[in-house]
């Protein structure tokens, strides 16, 4: 079937690109797209299926919801059924809302959509005359976007138009490529509290003994889950902070150099947050732990080797206290 073949090509193109890392923008972002759709035309009789090029511009009201203005150009040929093979031209103008799943910043974001559309079609024969068909449609659809670079994406989906004039449907598999810019979801580094000034030493008293615990947790590639073999190290840090309840710590997340800067920034923050969650579950008050991601800006090993990249995929923390 033509519909299955077109859908297979669209979905196959989408899956083939999933090896690239990306950052999808969120609230306040603007998306522009060029698309191409195969229209299976059932709402007007004796009209062949067509290929419609088009463009859209959208604005994200939230991280998940965007409003989009769309235009596409009808490109049909009337079937030869005794009325002649006439060229049919027209335009469609639509407004719809898209709801995106997953999170702003994820590479892969499925969506559903719905809206309204106004369309015209020239040289349509009806009731003994030939003229312009003007129609209003309700629209619905779904698909997925793949953000293969920080500001670029590809889309594949299926849309359906319900013609209010006669209660019939048109169906369109669609593929597109677009650009995304703006948005306010890029994370800012969390503030680091300045350490309290050390008390002035008393000349007569011996210098206090300083004790210190350091933490170094390694992560798998593109993961932010604390591995079981690292949990005991994190709990040792939690036990130390329980012994010295006046202490605080800064949990610092890092990545290797693979992938876009913005994507690695978010990944390093998720790693730092994951270690903080383990500390909180082990009884440490959240206000005693500050988590911050540095992305790939602070390597400790050569990112040109696998061993070096593994060493750079880490979370570090340190707690210092004065022994009693």
PDB file of C-alpha atoms in Angstrom, residues 187 190 219 224-226 251-254 265-281 289-293 315:
ATOM      1  CA  UNK A 187      20.622  25.331  33.125  1.00  0.00           C
ATOM      2  CA  UNK A 190      23.893  26.413  40.951  1.00  0.00           C
ATOM      3  CA  UNK A 219      29.395   6.585  35.472  1.00  0.00           C
ATOM      4  CA  UNK A 224      23.321   9.277  35.224  1.00  0.00           C
ATOM      5  CA  UNK A 225      22.471   6.301  37.455  1.00  0.00           C
ATOM      6  CA  UNK A 226      24.731   5.625  40.438  1.00  0.00           C
ATOM      7  CA  UNK A 251      28.618  17.483  44.660  1.00  0.00           C
ATOM      8  CA  UNK A 252      30.255  18.190  41.294  1.00  0.00           C
ATOM      9  CA  UNK A 253      29.197  16.341  38.104  1.00  0.00           C
ATOM     10  CA  UNK A 254      31.389  15.906  35.001  1.00  0.00           C
ATOM     11  CA  UNK A 265      25.957  20.261  30.788  1.00  0.00           C
ATOM     12  CA  UNK A 266      22.518  18.749  31.491  1.00  0.00           C
ATOM     13  CA  UNK A 267      23.973  15.225  31.780  1.00  0.00           C
ATOM     14  CA  UNK A 268      26.577  16.362  34.342  1.00  0.00           C
ATOM     15  CA  UNK A 269      23.844  18.076  36.384  1.00  0.00           C
ATOM     16  CA  UNK A 270      21.756  14.884  36.385  1.00  0.00           C
ATOM     17  CA  UNK A 271      24.775  12.915  37.626  1.00  0.00           C
ATOM     18  CA  UNK A 272      25.391  15.373  40.463  1.00  0.00           C
ATOM     19  CA  UNK A 273      21.678  15.291  41.368  1.00  0.00           C
ATOM     20  CA  UNK A 274      21.737  11.462  41.423  1.00  0.00           C
ATOM     21  CA  UNK A 275      24.540  11.388  44.008  1.00  0.00           C
ATOM     22  CA  UNK A 276      22.762  14.049  46.058  1.00  0.00           C
ATOM     23  CA  UNK A 277      19.606  11.891  46.066  1.00  0.00           C
ATOM     24  CA  UNK A 278      21.562   8.953  47.526  1.00  0.00           C
ATOM     25  CA  UNK A 279      22.966  11.193  50.281  1.00  0.00           C
ATOM     26  CA  UNK A 280      19.479  12.519  51.101  1.00  0.00           C
ATOM     27  CA  UNK A 281      18.046   8.987  51.199  1.00  0.00           C
ATOM     28  CA  UNK A 289      24.218  19.181  49.861  1.00  0.00           C
ATOM     29  CA  UNK A 290      24.615  21.442  46.833  1.00  0.00           C
ATOM     30  CA  UNK A 291      24.828  19.791  43.376  1.00  0.00           C
ATOM     31  CA  UNK A 292      26.364  21.416  40.313  1.00  0.00           C
ATOM     32  CA  UNK A 293      27.221  20.174  36.798  1.00  0.00           C
ATOM     33  CA  UNK A 315      31.029  12.917  40.274  1.00  0.00           C
TER      34      UNK A 315
END
